Coordinates of C-alpha atoms (C1' of nucleotides) in Angstrom, one line a residue:
Chain F
M1 CA -52.5 56.0 -39.7
T2 CA -55.4 57.2 -38.6
N3 CA -56.8 58.5 -35.3
V4 CA -53.4 57.8 -33.6
R5 CA -53.9 58.3 -29.5
V6 CA -51.2 57.7 -27.3
R7 CA -51.0 58.0 -23.4
F8 CA -48.2 59.2 -21.2
A9 CA -49.1 57.3 -17.6
P10 CA -46.6 57.8 -14.6
S11 CA -47.1 57.1 -11.1
P12 CA -47.4 60.1 -8.9
T13 CA -44.6 58.9 -6.4
G14 CA -42.1 61.1 -6.8
P15 CA -40.6 64.1 -9.0
L16 CA -40.6 62.8 -12.6
H17 CA -37.7 61.1 -13.5
I18 CA -35.8 62.7 -16.5
G19 CA -36.6 59.3 -18.4
G20 CA -40.1 59.5 -17.5
V21 CA -39.6 62.8 -19.5
R22 CA -38.3 61.8 -22.6
T23 CA -40.9 58.8 -22.8
A24 CA -43.4 61.4 -22.6
L25 CA -41.5 63.0 -25.6
Y26 CA -41.6 60.4 -27.4
N27 CA -45.5 60.2 -27.1
F28 CA -45.8 63.7 -27.7
L29 CA -44.0 64.0 -30.6
F30 CA -45.1 60.4 -32.3
A31 CA -48.8 62.1 -31.2
R32 CA -48.4 65.2 -33.3
R33 CA -46.3 64.0 -36.1
H34 CA -49.6 61.9 -36.9
G35 CA -52.2 64.5 -35.7
G36 CA -53.2 62.4 -33.1
T37 CA -54.3 62.9 -29.3
M38 CA -51.9 63.0 -26.4
I39 CA -53.3 61.6 -23.2
L40 CA -51.8 62.1 -19.6
R41 CA -53.2 58.9 -17.4
I42 CA -52.3 59.6 -13.8
E43 CA -51.4 55.5 -12.4
D44 CA -52.1 56.1 -8.1
T45 CA -53.4 52.5 -7.8
D46 CA -50.4 52.1 -5.2
Q47 CA -52.0 54.0 -2.2
S48 CA -49.1 53.1 0.1
R49 CA -46.0 55.2 -2.5
F50 CA -48.5 58.3 -3.2
V51 CA -47.1 61.5 -2.3
P52 CA -49.2 64.1 -2.0
G53 CA -48.6 66.7 -4.8
A54 CA -46.3 64.4 -7.1
E55 CA -49.3 64.9 -9.7
Q56 CA -49.2 68.2 -9.8
Y57 CA -45.2 68.1 -10.5
I58 CA -45.9 65.9 -13.3
V59 CA -48.4 68.4 -14.7
E60 CA -46.1 71.6 -14.2
S61 CA -42.9 69.8 -15.5
L62 CA -44.9 68.9 -18.6
Q63 CA -45.9 72.2 -18.9
W64 CA -43.0 73.9 -18.3
L65 CA -40.9 71.6 -21.7
G66 CA -44.2 72.5 -24.0
I67 CA -45.4 69.0 -23.9
G68 CA -49.3 69.5 -24.8
I69 CA -51.6 67.4 -23.1
D70 CA -55.1 67.0 -25.3
E71 CA -57.0 64.6 -23.6
G72 CA -56.8 63.1 -19.8
V73 CA -55.5 64.9 -15.9
G74 CA -56.2 68.4 -16.5
P75 CA -57.7 69.1 -19.9
G76 CA -60.9 66.1 -19.4
G77 CA -61.9 64.4 -22.0
P78 CA -64.6 61.8 -23.1
H79 CA -63.0 58.9 -21.0
A80 CA -63.0 60.5 -17.5
P81 CA -62.1 60.2 -15.2
Y82 CA -58.3 59.2 -16.0
R83 CA -57.0 59.0 -12.2
Q84 CA -56.9 55.5 -11.6
S85 CA -57.8 55.6 -8.3
E86 CA -61.4 57.0 -10.2
R87 CA -62.3 54.2 -12.2
Q88 CA -62.2 51.2 -9.1
G89 CA -65.9 50.1 -10.4
I90 CA -64.6 49.9 -13.8
Y91 CA -61.6 46.9 -13.2
R92 CA -63.4 45.0 -11.0
Q93 CA -66.4 44.9 -13.6
Y94 CA -64.0 43.3 -16.0
A95 CA -62.1 41.1 -13.6
E96 CA -65.3 39.6 -12.5
Q97 CA -66.1 39.0 -16.3
L98 CA -62.9 37.5 -16.8
I99 CA -63.6 35.1 -13.2
R100 CA -66.7 34.1 -15.3
S101 CA -65.3 33.5 -17.7
G102 CA -62.8 31.2 -16.1
H103 CA -59.3 33.3 -17.0
A104 CA -59.6 34.4 -13.1
Y105 CA -60.0 33.1 -9.8
Y106 CA -60.5 34.1 -6.1
A107 CA -57.2 33.3 -4.3
F108 CA -57.4 33.9 -0.3
D109 CA -53.7 32.9 0.5
T110 CA -52.1 34.9 3.6
E111 CA -48.9 36.7 2.6
E112 CA -47.4 34.0 5.0
E113 CA -48.6 31.1 3.4
L114 CA -47.1 32.7 -0.2
E115 CA -43.9 33.1 1.9
A116 CA -44.0 29.0 2.5
M117 CA -44.8 28.0 -1.2
R118 CA -42.1 30.0 -2.7
T119 CA -39.7 28.6 0.7
R120 CA -40.9 25.5 -0.3
L121 CA -40.1 25.5 -4.4
R122 CA -36.7 27.2 -3.4
Q123 CA -35.9 23.8 -1.5
S124 CA -36.8 21.4 -4.2
G125 CA -34.9 23.2 -6.4
A126 CA -37.7 24.2 -8.8
A127 CA -36.5 27.2 -11.5
Q128 CA -38.9 29.2 -10.8
Q129 CA -40.8 30.0 -7.3
Q130 CA -43.9 31.2 -9.0
Y131 CA -47.5 31.4 -8.2
G132 CA -48.4 29.5 -11.7
P133 CA -50.2 26.3 -13.0
A134 CA -47.8 23.7 -11.0
V135 CA -49.1 25.4 -7.6
R136 CA -52.5 26.6 -7.7
M137 CA -53.7 23.6 -7.5
T138 CA -52.2 23.4 -4.0
M139 CA -53.2 26.9 -3.1
R140 CA -56.5 28.2 -1.2
N141 CA -58.0 29.8 -3.9
S142 CA -61.5 29.3 -6.0
L143 CA -60.1 26.1 -8.4
T144 CA -59.4 24.5 -5.3
L145 CA -61.9 25.3 -2.9
P146 CA -65.6 24.7 -2.9
P147 CA -68.3 26.2 -3.9
E148 CA -69.7 27.2 -1.3
E149 CA -66.2 27.7 1.0
V150 CA -65.5 30.6 -1.4
Q151 CA -68.8 32.0 -1.4
R152 CA -68.8 32.1 2.6
L153 CA -65.4 33.7 2.2
L154 CA -66.2 36.5 0.2
N155 CA -69.3 37.3 2.4
S156 CA -67.3 37.1 5.4
G157 CA -65.1 39.5 4.5
A158 CA -62.1 38.0 4.0
H159 CA -58.8 39.3 2.2
Y160 CA -58.3 37.8 -1.2
V161 CA -57.1 39.1 -4.6
I162 CA -58.5 38.0 -8.2
R163 CA -55.5 36.3 -10.0
F164 CA -55.3 35.8 -13.9
K165 CA -55.1 31.9 -14.7
I166 CA -52.2 31.8 -17.4
P167 CA -52.7 29.7 -19.7
E168 CA -50.4 26.7 -20.0
G169 CA -47.8 26.3 -22.9
Q170 CA -48.2 28.6 -25.1
Q171 CA -46.4 30.5 -27.3
I172 CA -46.6 34.4 -27.1
T173 CA -45.3 36.6 -30.0
L174 CA -45.6 39.8 -30.5
H175 CA -44.6 43.0 -32.5
D176 CA -42.4 45.8 -31.1
L177 CA -42.2 48.8 -33.2
I178 CA -38.5 48.9 -31.7
R179 CA -37.9 45.6 -31.7
G180 CA -39.2 43.5 -33.8
Q181 CA -40.6 40.2 -32.4
V182 CA -40.1 38.9 -29.1
T183 CA -41.6 35.2 -28.2
V184 CA -42.0 34.0 -24.5
N185 CA -43.4 30.9 -23.2
S186 CA -46.1 31.0 -21.1
E187 CA -44.6 29.1 -18.8
Q188 CA -42.1 32.0 -18.0
L189 CA -45.4 34.0 -16.6
D190 CA -47.0 33.6 -13.5
D191 CA -50.7 34.0 -12.1
K192 CA -50.0 37.8 -11.6
V193 CA -52.9 39.5 -8.9
L194 CA -55.3 41.4 -10.9
M195 CA -57.0 43.0 -7.8
K196 CA -55.7 43.5 -4.7
S197 CA -56.9 42.8 -1.7
D198 CA -57.4 46.9 -1.3
G199 CA -60.1 47.0 -4.2
M200 CA -57.6 48.3 -6.5
P201 CA -56.6 47.0 -9.6
T202 CA -52.7 46.1 -10.2
Y203 CA -50.6 48.0 -13.2
H204 CA -51.1 44.9 -15.5
L205 CA -55.5 45.0 -15.6
A206 CA -55.9 48.8 -15.3
N207 CA -53.4 49.4 -17.9
V208 CA -54.6 46.8 -20.8
V209 CA -58.1 47.9 -19.6
D210 CA -57.8 51.9 -19.7
D211 CA -55.7 51.2 -22.5
H212 CA -58.3 49.5 -24.3
L213 CA -61.0 51.6 -23.2
M214 CA -59.1 55.0 -23.7
E215 CA -58.9 53.9 -27.5
I216 CA -55.2 53.9 -27.4
T217 CA -53.8 52.9 -30.8
H218 CA -49.9 52.9 -29.7
V219 CA -48.6 51.8 -26.1
I220 CA -44.9 53.5 -26.0
R221 CA -43.1 53.1 -22.8
G222 CA -40.3 51.7 -20.8
E223 CA -38.4 49.2 -21.5
E224 CA -38.8 47.6 -17.9
W225 CA -41.9 46.8 -19.3
L226 CA -41.3 44.3 -22.1
P227 CA -41.4 41.1 -19.6
S228 CA -44.5 41.6 -18.8
A229 CA -46.1 42.5 -22.5
P230 CA -46.9 39.3 -23.1
L231 CA -49.2 39.3 -19.9
H232 CA -50.7 41.8 -21.4
V233 CA -51.1 40.4 -25.1
L234 CA -52.8 37.8 -22.6
L235 CA -55.0 39.8 -20.9
Y236 CA -56.3 41.7 -24.3
R237 CA -57.1 37.7 -25.3
A238 CA -59.2 37.0 -22.3
L239 CA -60.9 40.2 -22.5
G240 CA -61.5 39.5 -26.1
W241 CA -59.7 42.9 -27.0
E242 CA -57.0 41.3 -29.1
V243 CA -58.4 42.9 -32.6
S244 CA -58.2 46.3 -31.1
M245 CA -55.3 46.0 -28.9
P246 CA -52.3 48.3 -29.2
R247 CA -49.8 48.4 -31.0
F248 CA -46.1 48.2 -29.0
A249 CA -42.9 50.3 -28.6
H250 CA -40.4 49.3 -25.7
L251 CA -38.0 52.1 -25.0
P252 CA -34.5 51.9 -24.5
L253 CA -33.3 52.8 -20.8
L254 CA -31.1 56.4 -20.3
L255 CA -28.2 54.8 -18.1
K256 CA -25.5 56.0 -15.9
P257 CA -22.9 58.3 -17.4
D258 CA -20.4 56.1 -15.9
G259 CA -20.3 53.0 -14.5
N260 CA -23.1 50.1 -14.5
G261 CA -27.1 50.9 -14.1
K262 CA -29.7 53.0 -15.2
L263 CA -29.6 57.0 -14.7
S264 CA -30.3 57.5 -11.5
K265 CA -30.6 60.6 -8.6
R266 CA -27.9 59.7 -6.5
D267 CA -25.8 60.2 -10.0
G268 CA -26.9 63.8 -10.4
D269 CA -26.2 64.1 -6.9
R270 CA -22.3 62.9 -7.3
M271 CA -21.8 64.7 -10.8
G272 CA -23.5 68.1 -10.1
F273 CA -26.8 68.1 -12.6
P274 CA -30.2 67.5 -12.2
V275 CA -32.4 64.4 -13.1
F276 CA -35.5 66.1 -12.7
P277 CA -37.3 68.9 -14.8
L278 CA -38.0 71.3 -11.7
T279 CA -36.6 71.5 -8.4
W280 CA -38.9 69.3 -6.5
T281 CA -38.8 69.1 -2.3
D282 CA -39.9 65.7 -0.6
P283 CA -43.1 66.1 1.5
F284 CA -42.0 64.3 3.9
T285 CA -38.3 64.3 4.6
G286 CA -38.4 68.1 3.4
E287 CA -35.6 67.0 1.0
Q288 CA -35.0 69.4 -2.0
S289 CA -33.5 68.1 -5.4
P290 CA -32.4 70.0 -8.3
G291 CA -34.3 70.7 -11.5
F292 CA -33.0 71.7 -14.9
R293 CA -35.3 74.5 -14.9
E294 CA -33.4 76.0 -11.6
A295 CA -30.3 75.2 -13.0
G296 CA -31.0 77.3 -16.2
Y297 CA -32.0 75.4 -19.1
L298 CA -34.0 76.5 -21.5
P299 CA -36.9 73.9 -22.2
A300 CA -36.4 74.0 -26.1
A301 CA -32.6 72.9 -25.4
L302 CA -33.6 70.0 -23.0
I303 CA -36.2 68.9 -25.3
N304 CA -33.6 68.6 -28.3
F305 CA -31.2 67.1 -26.4
L306 CA -33.4 64.5 -24.9
A307 CA -34.9 64.0 -28.3
L308 CA -31.4 62.9 -29.6
L309 CA -30.6 60.3 -26.7
G310 CA -31.9 57.4 -27.9
W311 CA -33.4 58.6 -31.1
N312 CA -31.8 59.9 -34.3
P313 CA -34.0 62.1 -37.4
G314 CA -30.7 59.6 -40.3
T315 CA -29.5 63.0 -41.2
E316 CA -26.9 64.9 -39.5
Q317 CA -29.3 67.6 -38.0
E318 CA -28.6 68.5 -34.1
L319 CA -30.6 71.5 -33.2
F320 CA -34.3 70.9 -34.1
T321 CA -36.9 73.0 -33.7
I322 CA -39.8 71.1 -31.6
N323 CA -42.1 71.4 -34.9
E324 CA -38.5 70.0 -36.8
L325 CA -38.9 67.3 -34.1
I326 CA -42.2 66.6 -34.9
E327 CA -42.0 66.6 -38.6
A328 CA -38.9 64.0 -38.3
F329 CA -40.0 62.1 -35.9
S330 CA -40.6 58.2 -36.0
L331 CA -40.6 55.3 -33.6
E332 CA -38.3 53.1 -36.2
R333 CA -35.8 55.4 -36.0
I334 CA -35.3 54.8 -31.9
S335 CA -32.6 52.9 -31.1
K336 CA -32.6 49.7 -29.2
S337 CA -30.3 50.0 -26.9
G338 CA -29.9 52.0 -23.5
A339 CA -28.2 55.7 -24.0
R340 CA -25.7 56.9 -20.8
F341 CA -26.8 60.0 -20.0
D342 CA -23.8 63.2 -21.0
I343 CA -24.6 66.5 -19.4
N344 CA -21.9 67.7 -21.3
K345 CA -24.1 67.5 -24.3
A346 CA -27.3 68.9 -22.5
Q347 CA -24.9 72.2 -21.7
W348 CA -23.7 72.6 -25.3
F349 CA -27.5 72.4 -26.2
N350 CA -28.0 75.0 -23.8
Q351 CA -25.7 77.1 -24.8
Q352 CA -26.7 77.5 -28.6
Y353 CA -30.0 78.0 -28.1
L354 CA -29.1 80.7 -25.2
R355 CA -27.1 82.8 -28.3
K356 CA -30.3 82.0 -30.2
L357 CA -32.5 84.4 -27.7
P358 CA -32.9 88.2 -28.6
D359 CA -31.2 90.3 -26.6
E360 CA -34.0 91.8 -24.8
Q361 CA -34.8 88.5 -23.0
L362 CA -31.3 88.3 -21.8
A363 CA -31.2 91.7 -20.8
G364 CA -34.3 90.2 -19.0
W365 CA -32.2 87.9 -16.7
L366 CA -30.1 90.2 -16.1
S367 CA -32.5 93.0 -14.8
Q368 CA -33.8 90.3 -12.4
Q369 CA -29.9 89.3 -11.1
L370 CA -28.8 92.8 -10.7
E371 CA -32.2 93.5 -8.8
R372 CA -31.3 91.0 -6.5
E373 CA -27.9 92.6 -6.1
G374 CA -29.2 95.7 -5.8
H375 CA -27.4 97.3 -8.7
A376 CA -29.4 100.3 -10.9
C377 CA -28.9 100.4 -15.0
S378 CA -30.1 101.6 -18.1
M379 CA -32.2 99.3 -20.2
E380 CA -29.3 100.4 -22.8
K381 CA -26.6 99.7 -20.9
K382 CA -27.5 96.0 -20.2
L383 CA -29.0 95.5 -24.1
R384 CA -25.0 96.3 -24.8
I385 CA -23.6 94.1 -21.5
V386 CA -25.6 91.2 -23.1
A387 CA -24.1 91.7 -26.7
L388 CA -21.0 91.8 -25.3
L389 CA -21.3 88.6 -23.0
K390 CA -24.4 86.4 -25.3
E391 CA -21.4 84.1 -26.3
R392 CA -19.8 83.5 -23.4
I393 CA -22.1 81.8 -21.1
T394 CA -23.8 78.6 -20.9
F395 CA -26.5 79.5 -18.5
P396 CA -28.5 82.4 -17.8
H397 CA -26.9 83.1 -14.3
D398 CA -23.5 83.3 -16.4
L399 CA -24.8 86.6 -17.2
Y400 CA -24.0 88.2 -13.8
G401 CA -21.0 86.3 -13.1
Q402 CA -19.3 87.7 -16.1
A403 CA -21.5 91.1 -16.1
K404 CA -20.7 91.7 -12.1
I405 CA -17.4 93.5 -13.0
F406 CA -19.2 96.7 -14.7
F407 CA -20.5 97.2 -11.4
V408 CA -18.5 95.8 -8.7
P409 CA -14.8 97.5 -8.8
P410 CA -12.6 95.3 -7.7
A411 CA -11.3 94.6 -4.3
Q412 CA -7.5 94.4 -5.5
P413 CA -5.7 93.2 -8.5
N414 CA -4.7 89.8 -9.4
A415 CA -1.4 89.7 -7.1
D416 CA 0.0 86.9 -8.6
W417 CA -0.2 88.1 -11.9
V418 CA 1.3 91.6 -11.0
R419 CA 3.7 90.5 -9.1
K420 CA 5.0 88.4 -12.2
K421 CA 4.2 90.9 -15.2
W422 CA 3.9 94.3 -13.2
T423 CA 7.1 96.8 -14.4
P424 CA 7.5 100.5 -14.2
A425 CA 6.7 101.2 -17.9
I426 CA 3.4 99.6 -17.2
Q427 CA 3.2 102.0 -14.2
R428 CA 3.9 104.9 -16.0
A429 CA 1.8 104.4 -19.1
L430 CA -1.3 103.6 -17.2
E431 CA -0.8 107.2 -16.0
E432 CA -0.5 108.0 -19.1
F433 CA -3.7 106.7 -20.0
A434 CA -5.5 107.8 -17.5
G435 CA -4.9 111.5 -17.7
N436 CA -5.8 111.2 -21.7
L437 CA -8.6 110.0 -20.8
A438 CA -10.1 112.2 -18.7
K439 CA -9.7 114.9 -21.5
Q440 CA -12.3 112.7 -23.5
N441 CA -15.9 113.6 -23.4
N442 CA -16.7 111.3 -26.1
L443 CA -15.3 107.5 -25.6
T444 CA -15.4 104.8 -28.3
A445 CA -14.1 101.4 -28.9
E446 CA -11.4 103.3 -31.6
V447 CA -10.8 106.4 -29.2
L448 CA -9.7 103.9 -26.7
R449 CA -7.5 102.0 -28.9
Q450 CA -5.8 105.1 -29.5
L451 CA -5.2 106.8 -26.5
L452 CA -3.6 102.8 -25.6
E453 CA -1.1 102.8 -28.3
Q454 CA -0.1 106.4 -27.6
A455 CA 0.4 105.7 -24.3
A456 CA 2.2 102.9 -24.5
G457 CA 4.0 104.0 -27.7
E458 CA 5.5 106.6 -25.1
Q459 CA 6.8 104.0 -22.9
Q460 CA 8.6 102.3 -25.6
L461 CA 6.2 99.4 -25.4
K462 CA 3.8 97.9 -27.8
A463 CA -0.3 98.3 -27.3
G464 CA -0.7 94.8 -27.0
Q465 CA 1.7 95.2 -24.0
L466 CA -0.2 97.5 -22.3
M467 CA -3.6 95.0 -22.5
Q468 CA -3.5 93.0 -20.2
P469 CA -2.5 95.1 -17.7
L470 CA -5.2 97.5 -18.3
R471 CA -7.5 94.9 -17.9
V472 CA -6.1 94.1 -14.9
A473 CA -6.5 97.8 -13.5
L474 CA -10.1 98.2 -14.4
T475 CA -11.6 94.2 -13.6
G476 CA -9.0 92.9 -11.2
E477 CA -8.6 89.9 -13.4
T478 CA -6.5 88.9 -16.4
T479 CA -9.2 87.1 -18.9
G480 CA -12.8 88.7 -19.6
P481 CA -14.9 90.1 -22.7
D482 CA -13.3 91.9 -25.3
L483 CA -11.5 94.9 -23.7
M484 CA -12.4 98.1 -25.6
E485 CA -16.1 97.2 -25.9
M486 CA -15.8 96.5 -22.1
A487 CA -14.6 99.6 -21.3
V488 CA -16.8 102.2 -23.4
I489 CA -19.8 99.9 -21.4
L490 CA -17.9 101.1 -18.3
G491 CA -17.5 104.4 -18.8
R492 CA -14.9 107.0 -19.0
D493 CA -14.6 108.0 -15.3
A494 CA -15.0 104.6 -14.0
C495 CA -12.0 103.4 -15.6
I496 CA -10.2 106.3 -14.8
Q497 CA -11.1 105.5 -10.7
R498 CA -10.1 102.4 -11.5
I499 CA -6.8 102.7 -13.1
K500 CA -5.7 105.0 -10.3
Y501 CA -6.8 102.6 -7.6
T502 CA -4.9 99.5 -9.1
L503 CA -1.8 102.5 -9.5
Q504 CA -1.7 103.1 -6.4
Y505 CA -1.9 99.2 -4.6
T506 CA 0.9 98.5 -7.4
Q507 CA 2.4 101.6 -6.2
S508 CA 2.7 100.7 -2.0
V509 CA 3.1 97.2 -3.4
L510 CA 5.8 96.7 -5.6
F511 CA 7.7 100.0 -5.5
Chain K
rG1 C1' -30.4 31.4 -10.4
rG2 C1' -34.4 31.4 -14.7
rC3 C1' -36.6 34.7 -18.4
rC4 C1' -36.5 38.9 -22.5
rC5 C1' -33.4 42.8 -24.7
rG6 C1' -28.7 44.7 -26.1
rU7 C1' -23.3 45.4 -27.6
rU8 C1' -20.3 50.8 -33.9
rC9 C1' -14.5 56.1 -31.0
rG10 C1' -14.5 58.0 -24.1
rU11 C1' -20.3 59.4 -24.7
rC12 C1' -24.9 59.7 -28.1
rU13 C1' -25.2 58.3 -32.6
rA14 C1' -24.7 57.3 -39.0
rG15 C1' -23.5 53.5 -42.3
rG16 C1' -24.1 48.3 -43.6
rG17 C1' -21.6 41.8 -47.3
rG18 C1' -16.7 45.1 -50.6
rU19 C1' -16.5 52.5 -47.1
rU20 C1' -9.5 56.0 -46.2
rA21 C1' -16.3 53.4 -40.8
rG22 C1' -19.1 59.0 -41.2
rG23 C1' -21.4 63.2 -37.4
rA24 C1' -22.0 65.3 -32.8
rC25 C1' -20.2 66.3 -27.6
rA26 C1' -15.6 65.9 -25.3
rU27 C1' -10.3 65.7 -25.6
rC28 C1' -5.5 67.7 -27.8
rA29 C1' -2.8 70.8 -31.5
rG30 C1' -3.2 75.0 -34.8
rA31 C1' -5.3 79.5 -36.5
rU32 C1' -7.9 84.2 -35.3
rU33 C1' -8.5 87.5 -31.2
rU34 C1' -4.9 91.6 -26.2
rU35 C1' -6.7 87.3 -23.0
rC36 C1' -10.9 84.0 -21.8
rA37 C1' -14.3 82.1 -24.4
rU38 C1' -16.4 82.3 -29.4
rU39 C1' -15.3 81.0 -34.2
rC40 C1' -12.4 78.3 -38.1
rU41 C1' -8.7 74.4 -39.5
rG42 C1' -7.0 69.7 -38.3
rG43 C1' -5.5 65.5 -34.8
rU44 C1' -6.6 61.0 -31.6
rA45 C1' -10.5 57.7 -30.7
rA46 C1' -14.7 52.5 -32.8
rC47 C1' -17.0 48.0 -35.4
rA48 C1' -16.8 42.8 -27.3
rG49 C1' -14.3 38.0 -28.3
rG50 C1' -14.8 32.9 -30.7
rG51 C1' -17.2 29.9 -34.6
rG52 C1' -19.5 29.8 -39.0
rU53 C1' -22.3 31.1 -43.8
rU54 C1' -19.2 33.4 -48.3
rC55 C1' -14.7 35.1 -52.8
rG56 C1' -15.6 38.7 -49.4
rA57 C1' -18.1 40.1 -42.8
rU58 C1' -18.2 45.3 -38.9
rU59 C1' -23.1 43.8 -41.2
rC60 C1' -26.0 37.7 -42.2
rC61 C1' -26.7 33.0 -38.5
rC62 C1' -24.3 30.6 -33.8
rC63 C1' -21.7 30.0 -29.0
rU64 C1' -19.4 33.1 -25.4
rA65 C1' -18.3 37.1 -22.6
rC66 C1' -20.4 41.5 -21.2
rG67 C1' -24.4 45.4 -20.0
rG68 C1' -29.6 46.5 -18.5
rG69 C1' -34.4 45.0 -17.7
rC70 C1' -38.2 41.5 -15.5
rU71 C1' -38.7 37.5 -11.6
rA72 C1' -44.1 41.7 -6.1
rC73 C1' -51.4 42.0 -3.7
rC74 C1' -44.3 48.7 -7.3
rA75 C1' -45.3 50.9 -11.1

RNA sequence: GGCCCGUUCGUCUAGGGGUUAGGACAUCAGAUUUUCAUUCUGGUAACAGGGGUUCGAUUCCCCUACGGGCUACCA
């Protein structure tokens, strides 16, 4: 395959949905795999749905994820502009060409007339209520009106659209790279609007014209476009571009984690996970939608997760660098059925990627968190903390949650546990332990262990029986990272102080 | 309603006319660990249903069911 050119063509109608991200990713992987070009085109032909900031959001999201754009909005390129709203003249030219060649016509019907037509058809029991071969000759268009009247209407500035004249009784077969042959009869299609009355093209026209002009070789897009793909084939034909028509690949959809339907923002809200790459603030309502980035997901982990949602390499490998993904990717191995979105797996990937990061980077995150909370800490100590905690976290912000014990002494020990398990022997052993600790100048995990064994032994306790009490004394909690390592990082004086504080508490409460 | 697409463990999936139907996440149990987590070991768990074709079907064909998408001057 030479000169592969693919495009990701979102509409700036809001934040980029995670399903859109996956579409972009598959396009990107395919382009890179074949040494091709990845193009970003903005399909902003619906002015009523335009949302300020959405385009910028899309660009930033792709950037964060490392989905590189070779050509298009941003980097520019030989087929600029790449924003469809800036290409109106081009579409008009081709729409008029289609009228001249008899493949399209002007239609002047008002909204009311269209509605009346549909009602009429519905009541007469027609299978479908479409503007097509069966009804077009009963409507007000350049097929039914005398040419002078058409010209008069056009000159008078009357509202009109340009419709495609769907051919009758044709079998249209397209070869989808994922689904194989898909055949549709043109009876099922209607006379789609190509140019709207506001002068903008519809998706169908703009898409076909741009893909041709931009020399797109493979159209990789969501399954929602499969039903209109035959129409697009017809358009390529009518425009005389069938020989260079791109190949199609329609991707399966992302489904709700539970229940029926496709994944929506509601599901994320309901189950507590993001469905957008970055946090998004709606410019009209001010409503905030959480993003994967802000939730603590690493871009590489999200990419890995998404890549495997609907595609697999045919091996048992699960962890992929982006280069490995590029190397292994192929359209043939994309599955045909929709994939339920399971955030559990995304978290697992994040955990895997997080622990592979160098300690310095984790320490950097910890620094920010500590600074925000107003705690000072040496880099050396931060690195030790990070090394102790890195296998215990799923998100970067978990770091502070677990490191907090080093900076904030417990307000009081876990009361339930103390009431149930605390004994006078423990009390005496910990007193002894704290006393001996005070004499130590060079604290190591090994020294601590010895001191603990010694203190325990004198009260007829096993070292293990004193471990939990010591943890409670130091952190207030019954679980946490390795006790000895933790105590070493905490330091001798802090340990002694916390033990004494706890012993006072238990004394007053229990004895 | 019409048309199109789909259906393997709870989830993502591998497989493919004869397999103990494989892996991963989740879950459960055991081991390790002072605890939790990690790690390791093991377990539970799937071919939507019915007809064909065939010596044999989860795999091929048809039907049904179910799911999804489309059916706009939205993309």
